[in-house]
Short mmCIF file of C-alpha atoms and ligand atoms in Angstrom, two decimals:
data_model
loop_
_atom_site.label_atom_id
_atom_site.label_comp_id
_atom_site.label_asym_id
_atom_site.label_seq_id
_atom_site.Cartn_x
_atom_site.Cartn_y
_atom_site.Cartn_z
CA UNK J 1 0.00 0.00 0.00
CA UNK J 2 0.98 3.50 -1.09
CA UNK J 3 0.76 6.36 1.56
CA UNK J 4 -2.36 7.26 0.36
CA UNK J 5 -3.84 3.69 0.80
CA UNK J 6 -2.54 3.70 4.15
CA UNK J 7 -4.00 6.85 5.57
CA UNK J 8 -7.45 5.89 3.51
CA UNK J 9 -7.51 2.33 5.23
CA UNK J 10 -7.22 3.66 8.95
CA UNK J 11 -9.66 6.38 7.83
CA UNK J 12 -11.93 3.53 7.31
CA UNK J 13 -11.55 2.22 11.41
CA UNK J 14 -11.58 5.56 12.65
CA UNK J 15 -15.02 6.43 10.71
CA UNK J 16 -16.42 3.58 11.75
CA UNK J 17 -15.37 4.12 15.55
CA UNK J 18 -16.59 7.68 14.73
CA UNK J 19 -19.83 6.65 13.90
CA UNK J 20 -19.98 4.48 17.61
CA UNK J 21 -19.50 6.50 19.57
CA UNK J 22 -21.76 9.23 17.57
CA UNK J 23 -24.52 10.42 20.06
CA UNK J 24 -26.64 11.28 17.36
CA UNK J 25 -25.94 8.22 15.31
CA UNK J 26 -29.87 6.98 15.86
CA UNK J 27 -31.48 9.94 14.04
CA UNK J 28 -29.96 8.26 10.56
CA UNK J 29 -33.03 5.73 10.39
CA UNK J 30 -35.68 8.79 11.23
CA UNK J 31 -35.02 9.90 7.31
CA UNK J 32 -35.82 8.04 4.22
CA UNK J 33 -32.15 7.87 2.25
CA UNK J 34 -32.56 7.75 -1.63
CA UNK J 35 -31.44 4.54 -3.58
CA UNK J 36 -29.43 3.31 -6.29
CA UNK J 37 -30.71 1.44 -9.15
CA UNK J 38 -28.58 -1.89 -7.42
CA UNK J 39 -31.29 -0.34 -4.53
CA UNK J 40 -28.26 0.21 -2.31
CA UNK J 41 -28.57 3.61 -0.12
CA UNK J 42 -26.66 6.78 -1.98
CA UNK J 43 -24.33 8.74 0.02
CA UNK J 44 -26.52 11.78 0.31
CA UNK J 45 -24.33 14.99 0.66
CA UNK J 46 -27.05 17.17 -0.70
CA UNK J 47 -29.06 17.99 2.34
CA UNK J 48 -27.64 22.29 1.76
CA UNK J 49 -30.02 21.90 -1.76
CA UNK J 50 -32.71 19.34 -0.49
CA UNK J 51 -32.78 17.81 3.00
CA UNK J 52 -34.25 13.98 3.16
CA UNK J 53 -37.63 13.19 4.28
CA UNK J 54 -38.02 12.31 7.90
CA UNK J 55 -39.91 8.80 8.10
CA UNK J 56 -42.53 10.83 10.26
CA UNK J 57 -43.48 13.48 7.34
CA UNK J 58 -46.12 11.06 5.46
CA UNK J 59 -47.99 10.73 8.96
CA UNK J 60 -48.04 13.96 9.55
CA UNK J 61 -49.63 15.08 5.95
CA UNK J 62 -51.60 12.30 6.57
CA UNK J 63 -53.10 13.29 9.75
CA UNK J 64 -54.31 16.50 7.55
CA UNK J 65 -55.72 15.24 4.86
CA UNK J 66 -57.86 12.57 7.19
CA UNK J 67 -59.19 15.61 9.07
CA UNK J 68 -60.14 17.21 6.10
CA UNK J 69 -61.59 14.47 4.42
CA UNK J 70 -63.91 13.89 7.25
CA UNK J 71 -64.04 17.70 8.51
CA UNK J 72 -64.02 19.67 5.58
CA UNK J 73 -64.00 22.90 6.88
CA UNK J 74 -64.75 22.66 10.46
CA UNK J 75 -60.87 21.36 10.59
CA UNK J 76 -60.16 25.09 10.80
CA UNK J 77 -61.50 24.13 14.64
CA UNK J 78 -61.49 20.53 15.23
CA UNK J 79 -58.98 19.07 13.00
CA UNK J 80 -56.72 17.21 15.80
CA UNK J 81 -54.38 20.10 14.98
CA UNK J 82 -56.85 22.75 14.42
CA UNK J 83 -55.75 24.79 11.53
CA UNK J 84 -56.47 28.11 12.48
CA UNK J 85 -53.57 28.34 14.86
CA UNK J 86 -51.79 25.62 13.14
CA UNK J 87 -48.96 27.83 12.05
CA UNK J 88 -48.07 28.40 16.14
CA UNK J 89 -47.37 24.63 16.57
CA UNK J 90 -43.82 25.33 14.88
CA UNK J 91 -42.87 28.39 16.08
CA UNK J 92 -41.17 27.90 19.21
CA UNK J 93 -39.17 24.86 17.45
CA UNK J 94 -38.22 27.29 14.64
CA UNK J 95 -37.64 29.90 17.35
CA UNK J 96 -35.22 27.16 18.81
CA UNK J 97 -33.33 26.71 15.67
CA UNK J 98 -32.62 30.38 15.35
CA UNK J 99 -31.72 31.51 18.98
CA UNK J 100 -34.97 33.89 18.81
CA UNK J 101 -37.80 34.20 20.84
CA UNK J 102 -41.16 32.77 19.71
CA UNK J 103 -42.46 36.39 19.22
CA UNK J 104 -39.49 36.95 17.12
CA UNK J 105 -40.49 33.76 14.65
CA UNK J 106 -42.90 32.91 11.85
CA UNK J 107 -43.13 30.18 9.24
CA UNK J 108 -44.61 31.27 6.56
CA UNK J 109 -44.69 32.20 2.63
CA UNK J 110 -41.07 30.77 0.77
CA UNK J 111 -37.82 33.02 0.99
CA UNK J 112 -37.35 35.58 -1.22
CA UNK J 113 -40.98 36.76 -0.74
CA UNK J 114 -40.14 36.91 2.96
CA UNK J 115 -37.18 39.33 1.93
CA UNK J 116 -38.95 41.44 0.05
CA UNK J 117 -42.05 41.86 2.94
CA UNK J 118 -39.14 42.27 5.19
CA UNK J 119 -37.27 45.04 3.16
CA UNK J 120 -40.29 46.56 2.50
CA UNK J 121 -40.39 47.21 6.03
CA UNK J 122 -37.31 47.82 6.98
CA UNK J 123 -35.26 49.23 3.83
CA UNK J 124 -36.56 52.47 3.74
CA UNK J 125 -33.91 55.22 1.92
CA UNK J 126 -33.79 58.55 2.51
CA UNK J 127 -31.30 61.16 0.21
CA UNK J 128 -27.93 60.24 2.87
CA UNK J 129 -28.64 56.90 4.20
CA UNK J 130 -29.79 54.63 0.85
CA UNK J 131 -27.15 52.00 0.39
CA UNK J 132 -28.12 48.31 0.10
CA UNK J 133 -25.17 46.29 1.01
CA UNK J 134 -24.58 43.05 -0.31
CA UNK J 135 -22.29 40.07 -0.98
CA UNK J 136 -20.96 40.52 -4.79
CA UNK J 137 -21.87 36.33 -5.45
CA UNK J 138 -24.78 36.02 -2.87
CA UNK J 139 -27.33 34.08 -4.19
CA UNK J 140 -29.17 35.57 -7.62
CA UNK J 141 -32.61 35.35 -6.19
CA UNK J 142 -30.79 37.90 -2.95
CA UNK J 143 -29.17 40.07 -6.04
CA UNK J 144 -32.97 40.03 -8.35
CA UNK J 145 -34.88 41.23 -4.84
CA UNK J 146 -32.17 43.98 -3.54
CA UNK J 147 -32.25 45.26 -7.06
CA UNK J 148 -35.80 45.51 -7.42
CA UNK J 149 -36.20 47.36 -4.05
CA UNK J 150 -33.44 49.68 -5.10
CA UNK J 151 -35.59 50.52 -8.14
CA UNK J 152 -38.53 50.13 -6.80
CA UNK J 153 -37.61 53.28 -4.26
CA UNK J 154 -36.36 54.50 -7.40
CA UNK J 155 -32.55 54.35 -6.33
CA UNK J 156 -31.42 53.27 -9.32
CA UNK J 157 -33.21 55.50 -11.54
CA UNK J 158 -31.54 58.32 -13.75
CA UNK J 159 -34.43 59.77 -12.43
CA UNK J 160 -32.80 60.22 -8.88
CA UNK J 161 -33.02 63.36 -6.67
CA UNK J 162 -32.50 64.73 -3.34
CA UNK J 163 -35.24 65.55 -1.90
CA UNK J 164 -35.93 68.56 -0.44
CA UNK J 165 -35.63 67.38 3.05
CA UNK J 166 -32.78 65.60 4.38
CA UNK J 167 -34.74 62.47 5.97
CA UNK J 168 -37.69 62.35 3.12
CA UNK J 169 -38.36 59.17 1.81
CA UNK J 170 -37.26 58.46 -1.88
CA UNK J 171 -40.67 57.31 -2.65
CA UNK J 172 -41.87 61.28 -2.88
CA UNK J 173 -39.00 62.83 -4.40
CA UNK J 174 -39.09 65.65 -6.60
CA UNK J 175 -37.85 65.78 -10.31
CA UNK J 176 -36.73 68.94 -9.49
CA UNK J 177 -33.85 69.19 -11.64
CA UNK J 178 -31.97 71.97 -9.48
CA UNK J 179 -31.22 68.81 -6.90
CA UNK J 180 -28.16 67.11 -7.05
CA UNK J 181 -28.17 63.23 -7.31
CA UNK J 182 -26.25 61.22 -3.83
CA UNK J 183 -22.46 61.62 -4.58
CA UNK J 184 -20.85 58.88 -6.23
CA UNK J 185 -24.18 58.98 -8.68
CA UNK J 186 -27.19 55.99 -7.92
CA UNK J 187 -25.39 53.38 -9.27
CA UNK J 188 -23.16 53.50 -6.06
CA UNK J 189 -26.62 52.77 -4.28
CA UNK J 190 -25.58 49.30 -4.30
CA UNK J 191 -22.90 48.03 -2.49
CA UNK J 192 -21.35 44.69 -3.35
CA UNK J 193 -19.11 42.90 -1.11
CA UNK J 194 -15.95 41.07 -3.24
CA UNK J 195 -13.27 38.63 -2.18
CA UNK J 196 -9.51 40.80 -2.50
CA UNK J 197 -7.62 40.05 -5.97
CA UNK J 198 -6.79 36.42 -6.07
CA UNK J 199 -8.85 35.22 -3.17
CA UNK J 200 -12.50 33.12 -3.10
CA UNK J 201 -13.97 33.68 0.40
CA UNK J 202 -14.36 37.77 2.08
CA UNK J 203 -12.40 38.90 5.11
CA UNK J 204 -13.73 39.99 7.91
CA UNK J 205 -12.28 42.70 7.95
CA UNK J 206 -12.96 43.73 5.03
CA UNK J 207 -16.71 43.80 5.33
CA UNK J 208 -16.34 45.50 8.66
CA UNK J 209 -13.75 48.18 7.19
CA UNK J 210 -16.56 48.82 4.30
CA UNK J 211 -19.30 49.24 6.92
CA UNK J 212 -17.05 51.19 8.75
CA UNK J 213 -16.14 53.93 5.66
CA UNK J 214 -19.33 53.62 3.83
CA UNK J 215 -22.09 53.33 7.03
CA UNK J 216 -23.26 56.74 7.34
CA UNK J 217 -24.88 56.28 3.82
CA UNK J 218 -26.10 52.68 4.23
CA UNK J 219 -29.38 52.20 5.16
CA UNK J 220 -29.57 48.05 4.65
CA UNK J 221 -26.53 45.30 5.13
CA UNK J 222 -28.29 42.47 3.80
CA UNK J 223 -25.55 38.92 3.54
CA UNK J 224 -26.69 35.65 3.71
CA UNK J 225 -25.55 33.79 6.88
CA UNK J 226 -23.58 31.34 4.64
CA UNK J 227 -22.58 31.82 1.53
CA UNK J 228 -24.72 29.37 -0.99
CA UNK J 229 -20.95 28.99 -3.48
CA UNK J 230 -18.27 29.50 -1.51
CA UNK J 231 -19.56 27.58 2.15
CA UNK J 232 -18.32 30.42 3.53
CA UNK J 233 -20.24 31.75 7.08
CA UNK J 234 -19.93 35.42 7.95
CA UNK J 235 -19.50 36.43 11.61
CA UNK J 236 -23.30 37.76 11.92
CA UNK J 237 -22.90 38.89 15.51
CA UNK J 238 -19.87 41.30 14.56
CA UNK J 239 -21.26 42.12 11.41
CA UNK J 240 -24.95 43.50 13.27
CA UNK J 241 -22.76 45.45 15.67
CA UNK J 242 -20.92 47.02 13.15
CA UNK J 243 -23.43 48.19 11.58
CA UNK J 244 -25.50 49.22 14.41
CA UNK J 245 -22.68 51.20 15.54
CA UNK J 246 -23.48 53.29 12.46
CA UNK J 247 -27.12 53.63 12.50
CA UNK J 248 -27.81 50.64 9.68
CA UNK J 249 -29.85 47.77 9.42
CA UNK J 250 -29.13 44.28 8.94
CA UNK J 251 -30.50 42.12 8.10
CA UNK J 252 -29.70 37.99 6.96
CA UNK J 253 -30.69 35.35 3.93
CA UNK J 254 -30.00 32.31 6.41
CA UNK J 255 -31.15 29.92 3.84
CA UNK J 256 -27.78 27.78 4.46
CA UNK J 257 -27.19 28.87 7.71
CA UNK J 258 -30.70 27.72 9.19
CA UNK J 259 -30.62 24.19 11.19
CA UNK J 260 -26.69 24.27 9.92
CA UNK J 261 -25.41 26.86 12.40
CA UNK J 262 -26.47 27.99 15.98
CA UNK J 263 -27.47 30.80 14.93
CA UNK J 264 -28.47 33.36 17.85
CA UNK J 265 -30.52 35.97 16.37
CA UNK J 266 -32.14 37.40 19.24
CA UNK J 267 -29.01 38.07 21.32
CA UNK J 268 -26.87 39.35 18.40
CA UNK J 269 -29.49 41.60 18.12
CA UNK J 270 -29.99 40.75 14.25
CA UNK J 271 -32.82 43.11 12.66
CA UNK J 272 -34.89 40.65 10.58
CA UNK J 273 -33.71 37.08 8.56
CA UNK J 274 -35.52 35.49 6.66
CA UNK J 275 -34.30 31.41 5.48
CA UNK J 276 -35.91 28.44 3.36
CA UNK J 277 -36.85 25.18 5.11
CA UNK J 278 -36.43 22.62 2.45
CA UNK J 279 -32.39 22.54 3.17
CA UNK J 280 -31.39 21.88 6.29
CA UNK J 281 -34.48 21.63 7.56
CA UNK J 282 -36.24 18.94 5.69
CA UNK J 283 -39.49 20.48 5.08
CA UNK J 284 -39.77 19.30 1.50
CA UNK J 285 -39.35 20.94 -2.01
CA UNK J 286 -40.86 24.19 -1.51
CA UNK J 287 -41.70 23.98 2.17
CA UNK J 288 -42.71 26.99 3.68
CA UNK J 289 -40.10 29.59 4.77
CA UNK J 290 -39.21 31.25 7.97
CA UNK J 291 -38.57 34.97 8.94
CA UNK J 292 -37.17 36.46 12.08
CA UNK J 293 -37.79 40.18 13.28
CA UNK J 294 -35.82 41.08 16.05
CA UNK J 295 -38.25 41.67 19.31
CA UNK J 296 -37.08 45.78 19.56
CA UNK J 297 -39.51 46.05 16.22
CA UNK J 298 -42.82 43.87 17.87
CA UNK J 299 -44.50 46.88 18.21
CA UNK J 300 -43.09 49.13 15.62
CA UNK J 301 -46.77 49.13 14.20
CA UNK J 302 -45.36 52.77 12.29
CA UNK J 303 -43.28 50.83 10.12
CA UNK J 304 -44.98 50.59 6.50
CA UNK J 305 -45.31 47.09 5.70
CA UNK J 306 -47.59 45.13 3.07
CA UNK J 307 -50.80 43.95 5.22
CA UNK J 308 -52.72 40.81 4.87
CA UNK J 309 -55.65 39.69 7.10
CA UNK J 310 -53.22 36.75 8.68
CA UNK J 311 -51.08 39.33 9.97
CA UNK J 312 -54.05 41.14 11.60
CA UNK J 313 -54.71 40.90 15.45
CA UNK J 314 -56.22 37.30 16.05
CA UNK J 315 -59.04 38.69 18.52
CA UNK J 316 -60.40 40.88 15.81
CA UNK J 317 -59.16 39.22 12.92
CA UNK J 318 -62.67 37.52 11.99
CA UNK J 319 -64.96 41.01 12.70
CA UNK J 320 -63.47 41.86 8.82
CA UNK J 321 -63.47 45.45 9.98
CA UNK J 322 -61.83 47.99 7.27
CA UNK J 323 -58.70 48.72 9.28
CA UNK J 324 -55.83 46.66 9.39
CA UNK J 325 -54.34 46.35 13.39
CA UNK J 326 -50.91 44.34 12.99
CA UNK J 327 -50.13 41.21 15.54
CA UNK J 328 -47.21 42.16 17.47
CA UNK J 329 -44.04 40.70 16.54
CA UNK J 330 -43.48 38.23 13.56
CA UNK J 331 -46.82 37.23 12.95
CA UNK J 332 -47.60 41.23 12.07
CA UNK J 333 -46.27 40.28 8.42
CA UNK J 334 -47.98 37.43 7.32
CA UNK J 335 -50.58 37.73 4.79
CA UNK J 336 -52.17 34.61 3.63
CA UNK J 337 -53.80 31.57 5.94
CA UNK J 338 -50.51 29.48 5.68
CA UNK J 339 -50.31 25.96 3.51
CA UNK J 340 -51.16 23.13 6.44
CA UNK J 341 -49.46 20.53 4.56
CA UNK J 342 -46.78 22.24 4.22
CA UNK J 343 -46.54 23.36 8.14
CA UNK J 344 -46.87 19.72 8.72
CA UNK J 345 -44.04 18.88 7.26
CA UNK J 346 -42.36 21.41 8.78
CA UNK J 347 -43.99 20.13 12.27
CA UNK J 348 -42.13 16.25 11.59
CA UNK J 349 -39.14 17.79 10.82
CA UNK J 350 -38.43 20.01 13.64
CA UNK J 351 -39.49 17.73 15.91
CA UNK J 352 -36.90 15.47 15.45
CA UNK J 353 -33.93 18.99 15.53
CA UNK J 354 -36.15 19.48 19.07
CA UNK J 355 -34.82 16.22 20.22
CA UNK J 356 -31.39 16.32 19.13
CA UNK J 357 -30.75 20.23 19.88
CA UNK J 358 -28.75 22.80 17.63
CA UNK J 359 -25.57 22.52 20.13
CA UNK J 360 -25.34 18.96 19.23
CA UNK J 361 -26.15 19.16 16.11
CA UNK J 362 -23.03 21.56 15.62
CA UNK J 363 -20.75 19.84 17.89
CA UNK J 364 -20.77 16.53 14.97
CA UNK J 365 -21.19 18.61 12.40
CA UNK J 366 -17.92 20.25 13.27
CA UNK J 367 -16.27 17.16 12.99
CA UNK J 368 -18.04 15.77 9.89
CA UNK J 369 -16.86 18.41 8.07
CA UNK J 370 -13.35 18.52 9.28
CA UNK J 371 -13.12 14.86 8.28
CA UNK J 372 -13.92 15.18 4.94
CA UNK J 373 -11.76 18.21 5.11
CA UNK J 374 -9.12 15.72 6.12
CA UNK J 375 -9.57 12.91 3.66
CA UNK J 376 -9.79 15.60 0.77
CA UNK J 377 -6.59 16.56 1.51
CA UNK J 378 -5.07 13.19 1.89
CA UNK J 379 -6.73 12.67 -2.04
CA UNK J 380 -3.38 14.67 -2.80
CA UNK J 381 -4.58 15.77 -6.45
CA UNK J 382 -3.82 18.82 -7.92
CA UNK J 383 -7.01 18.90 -9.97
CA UNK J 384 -9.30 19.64 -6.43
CA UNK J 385 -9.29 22.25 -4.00
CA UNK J 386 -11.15 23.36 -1.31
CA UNK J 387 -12.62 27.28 -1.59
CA UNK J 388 -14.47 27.03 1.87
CA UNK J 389 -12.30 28.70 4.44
CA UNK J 390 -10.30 26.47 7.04
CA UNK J 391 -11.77 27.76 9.86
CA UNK J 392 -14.55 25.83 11.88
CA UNK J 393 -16.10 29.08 13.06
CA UNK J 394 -15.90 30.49 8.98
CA UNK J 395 -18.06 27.79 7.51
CA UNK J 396 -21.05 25.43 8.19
CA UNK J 397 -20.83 21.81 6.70
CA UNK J 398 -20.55 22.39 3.47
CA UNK J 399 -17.37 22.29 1.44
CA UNK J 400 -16.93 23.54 -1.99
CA UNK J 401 -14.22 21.69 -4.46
CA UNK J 402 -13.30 23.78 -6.66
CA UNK J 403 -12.44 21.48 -10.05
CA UNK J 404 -9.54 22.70 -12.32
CA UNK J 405 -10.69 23.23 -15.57
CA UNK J 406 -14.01 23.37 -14.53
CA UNK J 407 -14.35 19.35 -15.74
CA UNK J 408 -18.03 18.42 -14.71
CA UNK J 409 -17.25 14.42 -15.72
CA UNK J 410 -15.84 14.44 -12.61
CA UNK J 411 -19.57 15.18 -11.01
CA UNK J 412 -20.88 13.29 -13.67
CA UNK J 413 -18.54 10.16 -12.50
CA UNK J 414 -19.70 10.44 -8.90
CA UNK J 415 -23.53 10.56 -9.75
CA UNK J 416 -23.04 7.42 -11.48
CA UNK J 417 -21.17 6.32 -8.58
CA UNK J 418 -24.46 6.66 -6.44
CA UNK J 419 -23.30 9.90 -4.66
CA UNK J 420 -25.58 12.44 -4.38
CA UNK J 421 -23.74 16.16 -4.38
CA UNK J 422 -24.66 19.12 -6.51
CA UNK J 423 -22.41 21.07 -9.28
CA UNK J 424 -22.45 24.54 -8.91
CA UNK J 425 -21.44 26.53 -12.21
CA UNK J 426 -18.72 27.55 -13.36
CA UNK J 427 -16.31 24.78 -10.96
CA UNK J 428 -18.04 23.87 -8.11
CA UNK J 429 -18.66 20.69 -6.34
CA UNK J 430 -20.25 21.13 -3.45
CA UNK J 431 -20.65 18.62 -0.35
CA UNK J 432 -22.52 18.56 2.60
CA UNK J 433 -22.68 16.45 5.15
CA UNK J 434 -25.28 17.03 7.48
CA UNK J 435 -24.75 15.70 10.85
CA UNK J 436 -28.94 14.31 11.21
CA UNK J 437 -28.56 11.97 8.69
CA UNK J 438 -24.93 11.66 7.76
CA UNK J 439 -22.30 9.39 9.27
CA UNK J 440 -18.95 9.70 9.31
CA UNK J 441 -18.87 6.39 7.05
CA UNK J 442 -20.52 8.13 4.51
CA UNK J 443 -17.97 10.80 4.45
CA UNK J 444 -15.75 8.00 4.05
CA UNK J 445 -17.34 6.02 1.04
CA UNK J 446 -17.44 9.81 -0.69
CA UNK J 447 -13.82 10.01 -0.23
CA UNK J 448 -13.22 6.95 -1.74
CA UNK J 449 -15.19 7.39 -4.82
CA UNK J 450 -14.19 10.27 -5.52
CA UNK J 451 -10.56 9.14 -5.11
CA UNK J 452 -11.05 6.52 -7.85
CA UNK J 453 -13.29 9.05 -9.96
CA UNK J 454 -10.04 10.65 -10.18
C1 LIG M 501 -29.08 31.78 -0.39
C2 LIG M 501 -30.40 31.64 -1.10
N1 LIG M 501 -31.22 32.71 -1.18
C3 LIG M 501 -32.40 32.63 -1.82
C4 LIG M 501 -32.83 31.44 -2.40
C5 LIG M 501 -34.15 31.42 -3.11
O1 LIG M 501 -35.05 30.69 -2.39
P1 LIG M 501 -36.63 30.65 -2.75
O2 LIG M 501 -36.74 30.09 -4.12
O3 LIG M 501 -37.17 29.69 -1.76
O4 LIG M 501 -37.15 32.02 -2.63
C6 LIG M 501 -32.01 30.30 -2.31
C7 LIG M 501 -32.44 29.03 -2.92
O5 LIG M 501 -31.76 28.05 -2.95
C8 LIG M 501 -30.76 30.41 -1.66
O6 LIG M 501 -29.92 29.38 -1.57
#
């Protein structure tokens, strides 16, 4: 055996002793793992794109769709889960996830609508403070929706004034051409957050220098949690004081950071998130999203925000009056009656993070990760790298392999190995192992495949 056989074979023991001792080892057989057309199990590294359906998900539909076959409507009150408050049954287990308090939490809608209520609230320019702050590669769907807003407020226009008064909203500015438009010009409105010359992932310090130099004139720092490419997680609590410190507010896409960090919203003092729950959260393709709004806004009932009757106060909510009167907290921005089905697999899911806890959770996924870390580099092959910084406290699981030449037979090898990971364009492998339904053994066989896929 070569060196490289060597170090693989003990990997193989200390995986499998790994996976022994694992506390959370038992959760594996709560999820139903994809198969193989030999109908062996995949190795499922996917769960950052699609998380696995817990075994308990079909029961929980199920329950549903019994009540309303034999209810029809009066399930709204006597379903076993009646749905008028149904949406309440998750909330403290989402509030869980996201170190916020259940006033602070909502499921509801999918993301990027949940950004854009959110931003409608709280992005609200005036002529000095209009910058939307960004990462340059966040997700498109971030990029489409901070856009829009900017336009929408007319930031972007050629259009663009000051208006008269320092603290106006843009919404009622004047074409008055004797104004001057923000210096810099509109297009600055936008500021996007790159990696130095050379390098993948952003420095810290970088995005707090640029907050620093540029906050007086930013109104919203909007980043994801974890960066959907690159793997890379931004330090959120530093980032929200930062900008604090300067009168902005920030706000978070958690879409990979929910139920893959422990995330703690409330006490970093975070202004609003909002995050997808068909990732790491198993709710199913298009589950139903989250959103977060930090408990200092509960009662900001001034703040302009689009109104639905869901987000109206529950005692009154059925009198139909004219007027809306927002819920305090979270609940203030829904709109709709939420999708039960959808909440209830939401429910199945976050029952089972509810048993094994976020600190836990973290504590193997911390290890998972530096594993594979580990057995990537003992692959010794120039034609992979990893872009996902080093750092435990920098990333979540994920890790991102870059692939020289941007060869996608290489992905294409280990599908038809019966690995499960998702290409990212232009050179991007990326791999997840999530530590509710991943073992260290399946780190292992991924390792291995993709060593003789090379
Ligand atoms: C970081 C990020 N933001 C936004 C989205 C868009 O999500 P949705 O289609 O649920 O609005 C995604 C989807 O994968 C994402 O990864």
């Amino acid at each position: 055996m070569n060196t490289i056989e060597t170090e693989f074979a003990a990997s193989a023991a200390f995986a499998s002793e790994m996976d022994k001792k694992d506390p959370l080892r038992g959760f594996k057989a709560e999820f139903l793992i994809p198969k193989d057309e030999s109908g062996n199990n995949v190795v499922y590294l996917t769960g950052n794109s699609l998380g696995l359906q817990p075994k308990t998900t079909c029961s929980y539909i199920e329950q549903e769709l019994n009540d309303w076959a034999t209810l029809g409507v009066e399930g709204h009150f006597h379903a076993k889960n009646p749905w008028l408050p149904y949406h309440e049954f998750v909330t403290e287990h989402l509030a869980r996830v996201v170190g916020a308090l259940p006033v602070e939490t909502v499921a509801m809608n999918s993301l990027t609508v949940n950004l854009h209520l959110l931003m409608v609230s709280f992005y609200r320019p005036t002529s000095d403070r209009y910058k939307i702050v960004i990462e340059k590669n966040a997700f498109p769907s971030d990029q489409y929706a901070v856009r829009s807003q900017l336009e929408f407020h007319k930031v972007l226009s050629p259009a663009f004034k000051r208006p008269a008064f320092a603290n106006e909203p843009l919404d009622s500015f004047s074409s008055d051409s004797s104004t001057q438009p923000p210096e810099g010009g509109p297009q600055n409105a936008l500021i996007e957050l790159a990696p130095r010359e050379g390098e993948t992932t952003l420095r810290s310090e970088d995005i707090l220098e640029t907050i620093e130099r540029e906050g007086d004139s930013i109104a919203l720092i909007m980043l994801g949690g974890v960066n959907y490419y690159t793997g890379q997680a931004f330090d959120m609590k530093a980032i929200t004081e930062a900008g604090h410190r300067k009168g902005c507010i920030v706000g978070f896409d958690l879409a990979h950071a929910a139920g893959n960090l422990e995330l703690k919203l409330h006490d970093w003092d975070v202004d609003f998130a909002a995050w997808c729950s068909y990732k790491y959260l198993n709710a199913g393709p298009g589950g139903i999203a989250g959103a977060f709004v930090h408990e200092r806004h509960a009662r900001s009932f001034d703040l302009p925000r689009f109104a639905g009757w869901w987000g109206h106060e529950k005692e009154t909510r059925f009198l139909m009056g004219p007027d809306f009167h927002p819920i305090a907290g979270a609940e203030g921005w829904q709109l709709s009656n939420p999708p039960i089905f959808q909440l209830a697999a939401l429910r199945a899911s976050l029952e089972i993070f509810d048993r094994a806890g976020m600190a836990a959770l973290r504590e193997k996924s911390v290890k998972l990760t530096a594993f594979l870390e580990f057995l990537l580099g003992a692959i010794h092959d120039e034609r992979i790298s990893v872009i996902t910084p080093t750092a435990p406290g920098a990333r979540g699981c994920q890790l991102s392999i870059r692939v020289k030449d941007s060869n996608k037979d290489l992905f294409n090898a280990l599908t038809s190995k019966g690995v499960i990971a998702d290409w990212r364009e232009p050179d991007v492998i990326r791999v997840a192992p999530v530590p509710l339904y991943n073992s260290f053994t399946d780190v292992y066989k991924f390792a291995e495949v993709l060593k003789s896929c090379l």
